[in-house]
Coordinates of N, CA and C and ligand atoms in Angstrom, one line a residue:
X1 N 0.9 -1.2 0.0 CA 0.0 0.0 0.0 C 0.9 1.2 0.0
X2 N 0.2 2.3 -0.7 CA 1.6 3.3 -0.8 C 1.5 4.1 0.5
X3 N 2.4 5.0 0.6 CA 2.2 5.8 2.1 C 1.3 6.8 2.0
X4 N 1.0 7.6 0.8 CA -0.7 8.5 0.6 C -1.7 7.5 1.0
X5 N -2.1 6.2 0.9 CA -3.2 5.4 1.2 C -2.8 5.2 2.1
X6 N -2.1 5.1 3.1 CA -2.2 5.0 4.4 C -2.6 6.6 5.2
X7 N -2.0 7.2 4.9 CA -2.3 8.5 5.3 C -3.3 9.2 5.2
X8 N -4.1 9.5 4.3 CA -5.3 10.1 3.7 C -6.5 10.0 4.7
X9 N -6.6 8.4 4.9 CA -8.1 8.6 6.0 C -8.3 9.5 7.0
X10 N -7.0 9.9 7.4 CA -6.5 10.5 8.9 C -6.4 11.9 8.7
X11 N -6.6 12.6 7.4 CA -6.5 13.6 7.4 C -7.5 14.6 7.7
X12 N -8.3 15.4 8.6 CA -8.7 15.6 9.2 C -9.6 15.6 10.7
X13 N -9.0 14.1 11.2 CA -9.3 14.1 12.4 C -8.1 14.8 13.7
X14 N -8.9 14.7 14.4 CA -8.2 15.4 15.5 C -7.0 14.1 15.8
X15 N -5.8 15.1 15.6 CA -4.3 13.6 16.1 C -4.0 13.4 15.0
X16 N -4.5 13.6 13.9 CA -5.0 12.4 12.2 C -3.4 12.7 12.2
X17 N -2.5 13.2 12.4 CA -1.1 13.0 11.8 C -0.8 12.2 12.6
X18 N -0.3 12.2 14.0 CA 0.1 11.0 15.1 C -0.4 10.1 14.5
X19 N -1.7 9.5 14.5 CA -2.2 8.6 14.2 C -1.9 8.0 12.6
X20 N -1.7 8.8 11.7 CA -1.2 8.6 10.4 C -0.3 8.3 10.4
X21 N 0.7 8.5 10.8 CA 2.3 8.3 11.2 C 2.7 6.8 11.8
X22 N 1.6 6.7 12.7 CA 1.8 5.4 13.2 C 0.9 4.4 12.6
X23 N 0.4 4.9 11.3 CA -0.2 3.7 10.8 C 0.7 3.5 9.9
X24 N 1.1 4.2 9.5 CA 2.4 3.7 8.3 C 3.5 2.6 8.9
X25 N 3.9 3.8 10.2 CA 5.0 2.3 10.8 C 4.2 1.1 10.8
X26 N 3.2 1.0 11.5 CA 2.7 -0.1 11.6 C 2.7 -1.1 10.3
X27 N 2.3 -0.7 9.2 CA 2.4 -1.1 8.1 C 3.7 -1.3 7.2
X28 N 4.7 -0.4 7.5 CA 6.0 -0.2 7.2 C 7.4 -1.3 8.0
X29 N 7.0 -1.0 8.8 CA 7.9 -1.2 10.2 C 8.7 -0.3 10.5
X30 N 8.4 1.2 9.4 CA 9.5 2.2 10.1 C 8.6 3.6 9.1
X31 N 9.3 4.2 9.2 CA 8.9 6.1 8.6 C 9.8 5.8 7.4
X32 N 9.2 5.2 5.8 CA 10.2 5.4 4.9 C 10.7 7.3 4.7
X33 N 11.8 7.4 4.2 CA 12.2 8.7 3.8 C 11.0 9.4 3.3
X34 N 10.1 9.0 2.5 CA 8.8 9.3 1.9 C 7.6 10.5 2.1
X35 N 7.9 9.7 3.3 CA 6.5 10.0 4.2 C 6.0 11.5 4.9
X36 N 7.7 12.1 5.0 CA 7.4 13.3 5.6 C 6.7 14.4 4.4
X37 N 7.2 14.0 3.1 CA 6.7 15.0 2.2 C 5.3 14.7 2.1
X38 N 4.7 13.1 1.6 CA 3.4 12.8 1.8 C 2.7 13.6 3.1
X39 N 3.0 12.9 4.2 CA 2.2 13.7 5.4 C 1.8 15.3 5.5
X40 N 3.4 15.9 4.5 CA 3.4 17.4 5.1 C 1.8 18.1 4.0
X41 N 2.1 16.9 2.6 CA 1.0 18.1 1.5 C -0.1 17.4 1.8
X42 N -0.8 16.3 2.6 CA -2.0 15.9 3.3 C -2.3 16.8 4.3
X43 N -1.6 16.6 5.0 CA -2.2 18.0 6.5 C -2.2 19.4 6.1
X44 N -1.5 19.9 4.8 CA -1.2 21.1 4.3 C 0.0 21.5 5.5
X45 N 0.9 21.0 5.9 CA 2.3 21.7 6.9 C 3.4 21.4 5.5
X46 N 4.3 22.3 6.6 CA 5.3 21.8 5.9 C 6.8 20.7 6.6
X47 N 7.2 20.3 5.6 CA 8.2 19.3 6.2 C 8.8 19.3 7.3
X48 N 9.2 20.4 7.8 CA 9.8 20.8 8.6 C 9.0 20.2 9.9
X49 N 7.6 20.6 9.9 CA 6.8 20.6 10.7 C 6.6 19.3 11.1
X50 N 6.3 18.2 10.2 CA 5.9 17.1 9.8 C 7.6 16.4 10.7
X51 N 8.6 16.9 10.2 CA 10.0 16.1 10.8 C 10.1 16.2 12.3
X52 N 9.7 17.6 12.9 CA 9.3 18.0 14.3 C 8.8 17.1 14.9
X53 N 7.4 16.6 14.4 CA 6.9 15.8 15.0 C 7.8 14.3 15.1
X54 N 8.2 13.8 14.3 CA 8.8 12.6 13.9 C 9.9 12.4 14.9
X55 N 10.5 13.4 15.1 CA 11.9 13.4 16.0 C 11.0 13.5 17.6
X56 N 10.2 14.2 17.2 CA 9.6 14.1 18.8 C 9.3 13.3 19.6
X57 N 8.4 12.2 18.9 CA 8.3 11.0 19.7 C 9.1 10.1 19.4
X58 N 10.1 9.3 20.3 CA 11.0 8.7 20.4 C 11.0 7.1 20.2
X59 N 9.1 6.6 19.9 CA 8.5 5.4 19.1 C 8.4 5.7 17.5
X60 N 8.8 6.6 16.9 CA 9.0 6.7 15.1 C 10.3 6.0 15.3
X61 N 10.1 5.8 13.9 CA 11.5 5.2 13.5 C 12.0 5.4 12.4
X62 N 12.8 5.8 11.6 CA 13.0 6.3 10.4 C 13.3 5.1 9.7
X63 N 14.8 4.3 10.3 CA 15.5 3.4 9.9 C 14.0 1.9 10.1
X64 N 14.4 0.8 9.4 CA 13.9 -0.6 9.7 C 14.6 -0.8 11.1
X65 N 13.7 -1.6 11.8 CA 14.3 -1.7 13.3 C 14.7 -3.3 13.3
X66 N 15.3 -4.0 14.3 CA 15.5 -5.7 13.7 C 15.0 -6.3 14.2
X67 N 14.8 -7.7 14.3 CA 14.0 -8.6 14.9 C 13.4 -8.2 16.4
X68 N 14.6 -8.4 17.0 CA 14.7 -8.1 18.3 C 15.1 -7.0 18.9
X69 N 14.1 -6.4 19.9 CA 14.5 -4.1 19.7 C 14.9 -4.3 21.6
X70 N 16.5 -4.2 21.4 CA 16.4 -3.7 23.4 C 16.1 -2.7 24.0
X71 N 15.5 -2.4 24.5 CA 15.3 -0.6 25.1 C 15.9 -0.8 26.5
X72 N 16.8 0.1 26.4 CA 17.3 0.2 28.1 C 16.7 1.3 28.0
X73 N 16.8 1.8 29.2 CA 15.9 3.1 30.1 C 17.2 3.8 30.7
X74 N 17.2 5.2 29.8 CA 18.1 5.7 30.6 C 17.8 7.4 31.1
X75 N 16.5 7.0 31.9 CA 16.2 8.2 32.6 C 16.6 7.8 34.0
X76 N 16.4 8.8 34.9 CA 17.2 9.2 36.0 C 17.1 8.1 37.0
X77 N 16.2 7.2 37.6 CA 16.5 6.3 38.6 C 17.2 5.3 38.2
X78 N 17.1 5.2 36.5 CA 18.1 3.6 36.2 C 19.1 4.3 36.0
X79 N 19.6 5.5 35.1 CA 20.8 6.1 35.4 C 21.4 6.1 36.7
X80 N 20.7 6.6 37.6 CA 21.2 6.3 38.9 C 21.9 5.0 39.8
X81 N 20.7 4.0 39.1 CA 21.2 2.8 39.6 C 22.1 1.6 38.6
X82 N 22.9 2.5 37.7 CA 24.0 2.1 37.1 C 23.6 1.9 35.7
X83 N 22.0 2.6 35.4 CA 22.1 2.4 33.9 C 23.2 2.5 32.4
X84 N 23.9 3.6 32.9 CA 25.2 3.6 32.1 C 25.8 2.2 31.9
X85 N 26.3 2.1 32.9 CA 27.2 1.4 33.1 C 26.8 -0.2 32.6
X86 N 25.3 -0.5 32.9 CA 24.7 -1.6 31.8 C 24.6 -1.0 30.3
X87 N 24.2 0.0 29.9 CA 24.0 0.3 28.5 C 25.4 0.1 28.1
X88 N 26.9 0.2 28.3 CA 28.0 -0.4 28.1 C 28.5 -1.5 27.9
X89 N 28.0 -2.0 29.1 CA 27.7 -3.4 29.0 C 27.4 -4.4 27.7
X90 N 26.1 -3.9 27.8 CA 25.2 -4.4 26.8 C 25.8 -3.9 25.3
X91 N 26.5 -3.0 25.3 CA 26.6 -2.4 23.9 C 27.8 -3.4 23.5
X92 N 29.0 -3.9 24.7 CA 30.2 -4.8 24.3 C 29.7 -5.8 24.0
X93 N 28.3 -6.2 24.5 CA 28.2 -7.3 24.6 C 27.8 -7.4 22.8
X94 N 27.1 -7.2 22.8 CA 26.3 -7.3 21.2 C 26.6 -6.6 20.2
X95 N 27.9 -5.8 21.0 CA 28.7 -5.3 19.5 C 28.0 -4.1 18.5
X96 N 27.2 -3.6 19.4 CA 26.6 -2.7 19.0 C 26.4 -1.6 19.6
X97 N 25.8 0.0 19.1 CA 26.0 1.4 19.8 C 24.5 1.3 20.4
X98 N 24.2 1.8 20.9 CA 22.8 2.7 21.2 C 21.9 3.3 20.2
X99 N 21.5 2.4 19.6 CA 20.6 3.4 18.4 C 20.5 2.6 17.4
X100 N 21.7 1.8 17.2 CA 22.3 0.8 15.9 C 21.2 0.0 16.2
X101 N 21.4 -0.9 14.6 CA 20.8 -2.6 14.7 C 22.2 -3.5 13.7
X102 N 21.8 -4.6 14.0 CA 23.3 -5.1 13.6 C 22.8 -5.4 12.1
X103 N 24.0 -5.7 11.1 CA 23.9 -5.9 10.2 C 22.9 -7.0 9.6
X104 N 23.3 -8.3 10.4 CA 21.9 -8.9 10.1 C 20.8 -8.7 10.5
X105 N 20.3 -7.4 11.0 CA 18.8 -7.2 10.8 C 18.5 -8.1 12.3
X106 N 19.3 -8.5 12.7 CA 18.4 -9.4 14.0 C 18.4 -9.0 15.2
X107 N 19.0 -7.7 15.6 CA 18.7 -6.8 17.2 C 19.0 -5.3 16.9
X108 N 18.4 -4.7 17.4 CA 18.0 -3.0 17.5 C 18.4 -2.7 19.1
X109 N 19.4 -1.8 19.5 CA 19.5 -1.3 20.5 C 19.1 0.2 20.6
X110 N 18.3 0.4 21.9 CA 18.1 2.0 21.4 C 17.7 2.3 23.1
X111 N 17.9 4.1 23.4 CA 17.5 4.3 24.9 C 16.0 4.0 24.8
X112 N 15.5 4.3 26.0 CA 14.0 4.5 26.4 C 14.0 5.5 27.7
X113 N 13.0 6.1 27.4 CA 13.1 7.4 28.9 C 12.0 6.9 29.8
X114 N 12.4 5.9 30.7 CA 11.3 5.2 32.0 C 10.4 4.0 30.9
X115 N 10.6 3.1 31.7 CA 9.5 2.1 31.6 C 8.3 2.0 32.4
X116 N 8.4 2.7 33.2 CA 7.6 2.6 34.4 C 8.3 1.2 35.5
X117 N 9.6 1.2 36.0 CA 9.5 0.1 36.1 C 11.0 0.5 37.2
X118 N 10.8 1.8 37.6 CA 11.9 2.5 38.2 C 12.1 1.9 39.7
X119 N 11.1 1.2 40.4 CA 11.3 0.4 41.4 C 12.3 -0.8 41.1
X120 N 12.7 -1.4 40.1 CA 13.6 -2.1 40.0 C 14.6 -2.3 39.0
X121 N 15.0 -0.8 38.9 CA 16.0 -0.4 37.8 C 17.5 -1.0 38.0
X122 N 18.2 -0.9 37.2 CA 18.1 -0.5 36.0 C 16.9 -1.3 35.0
X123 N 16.2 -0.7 34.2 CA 15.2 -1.7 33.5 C 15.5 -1.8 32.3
X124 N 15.0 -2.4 31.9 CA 14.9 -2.6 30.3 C 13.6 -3.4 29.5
X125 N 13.9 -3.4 28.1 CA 12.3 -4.3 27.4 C 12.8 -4.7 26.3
X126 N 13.1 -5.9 26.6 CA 13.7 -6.7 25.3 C 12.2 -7.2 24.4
X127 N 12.3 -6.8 23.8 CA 10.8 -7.1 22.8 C 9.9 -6.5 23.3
X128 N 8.4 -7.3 24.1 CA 7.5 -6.8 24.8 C 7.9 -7.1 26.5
X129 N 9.2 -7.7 26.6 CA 9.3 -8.1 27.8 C 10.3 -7.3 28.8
X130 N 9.6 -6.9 29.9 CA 10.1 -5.9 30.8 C 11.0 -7.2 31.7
X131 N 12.7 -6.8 32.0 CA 13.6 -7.0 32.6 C 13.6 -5.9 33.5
X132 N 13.2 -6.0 34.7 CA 14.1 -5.4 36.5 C 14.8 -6.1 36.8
X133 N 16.0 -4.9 37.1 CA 16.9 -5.2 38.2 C 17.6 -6.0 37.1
X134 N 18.0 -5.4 35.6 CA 18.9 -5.5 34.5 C 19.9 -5.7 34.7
X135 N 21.1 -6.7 34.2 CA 22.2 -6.6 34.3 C 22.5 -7.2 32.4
X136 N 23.9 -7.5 31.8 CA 24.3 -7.4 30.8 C 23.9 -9.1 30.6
X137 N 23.9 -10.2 31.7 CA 23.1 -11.6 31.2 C 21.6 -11.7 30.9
X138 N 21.2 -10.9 32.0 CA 19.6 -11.1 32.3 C 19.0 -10.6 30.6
X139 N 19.7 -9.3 30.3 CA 19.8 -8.8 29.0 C 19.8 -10.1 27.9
X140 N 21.0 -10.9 27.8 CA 21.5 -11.8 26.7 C 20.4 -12.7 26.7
X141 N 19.7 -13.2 28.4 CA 19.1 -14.6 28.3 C 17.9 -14.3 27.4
X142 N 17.3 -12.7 28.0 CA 15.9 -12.2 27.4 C 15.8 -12.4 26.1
X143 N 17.3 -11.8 25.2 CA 16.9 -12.2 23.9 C 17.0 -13.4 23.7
X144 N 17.9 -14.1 23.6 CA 17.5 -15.8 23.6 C 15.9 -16.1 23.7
X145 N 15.7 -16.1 24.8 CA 14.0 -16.4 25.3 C 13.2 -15.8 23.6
X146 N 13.4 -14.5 23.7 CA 12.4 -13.9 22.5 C 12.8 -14.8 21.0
X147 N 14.6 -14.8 20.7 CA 14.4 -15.2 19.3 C 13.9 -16.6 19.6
X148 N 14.0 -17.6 20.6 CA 13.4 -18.8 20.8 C 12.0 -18.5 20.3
X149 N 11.4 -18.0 21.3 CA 10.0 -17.8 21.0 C 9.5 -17.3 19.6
X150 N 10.7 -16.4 18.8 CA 10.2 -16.0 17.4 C 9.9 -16.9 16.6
X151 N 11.0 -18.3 16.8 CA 11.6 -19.4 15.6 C 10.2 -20.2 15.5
Ligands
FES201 S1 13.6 5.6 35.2 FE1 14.0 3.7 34.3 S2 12.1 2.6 34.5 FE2 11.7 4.6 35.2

């Protein structure tokens, strides 16, 4: 489906861009380059406007994301409680930056600001699954578990 037919229904309801935006991911698995010019001459904005929003919520995605997406949390009580120092961890471990996905397409690392889940931080969410009280195995087993569960 092209990105104007995903877009278009949503053009004048209240949110109709948020909600257009995230029906393309949905449908995409990410914000092709595309989209911002489609969105901008639907809503009548301009790109600029349209990229604003895009950078703003921190669930767009521009790039394809990979199998498996880790979100560490690195707002202030898992920071506090050594979040760095796991997002380090984690990054040796799997060879990858904060933001990256690896070549083969099979893990996405990226921050997250709070899970809700600050009573047992550092946290994280390997897929849909919330890890408290994170360390760089508890990390490794989670994906395992998930690509298990993918195969
Ligand atoms: S600050 Fe990390 S889960 Fe809330």
């Amino acid at each position: 489906m092209k990105i104007a037919e995903i877009i278009n229904p949503y053009v004048g309801e209240t949110g109709g861009l948020i909600t257009a935006l995230q029906a393309v991911q949905a449908a995409q698995g990410f914000l092709p380059p595309e989209t911002e010019a489609v969105a901008a001459e639907a809503f009548n904005l301009t790109k600029a406007e349209v990229k604003g929003v895009i950078s703003f919520y921190a669930d767009f995605h521009r790039e394809p994301q990979g199998e498996i997406v880790v979100r560490l949390c690195a707002a202030e009580a898992c920071q506090a409680a050594g979040g760095r120092d796991l997002a380090a961890a984690v990054e040796k471990k799997f060879a990858l930056k904060s933001g990256e996905t690896s070549a083969s397409g099979d893990l996405t690392l990226e921050p997250v600001y709070c899970l809700g889940l600050c009573s047992a931080a550092p946290a994280a969410l390997v897929g849909d699954k919330l890890v408290g009280r994170a360390d760089a195995q508890r990390i490794e087993d989670a994906v395992a578990r998930h690509a298990k569960e993918r195969a």
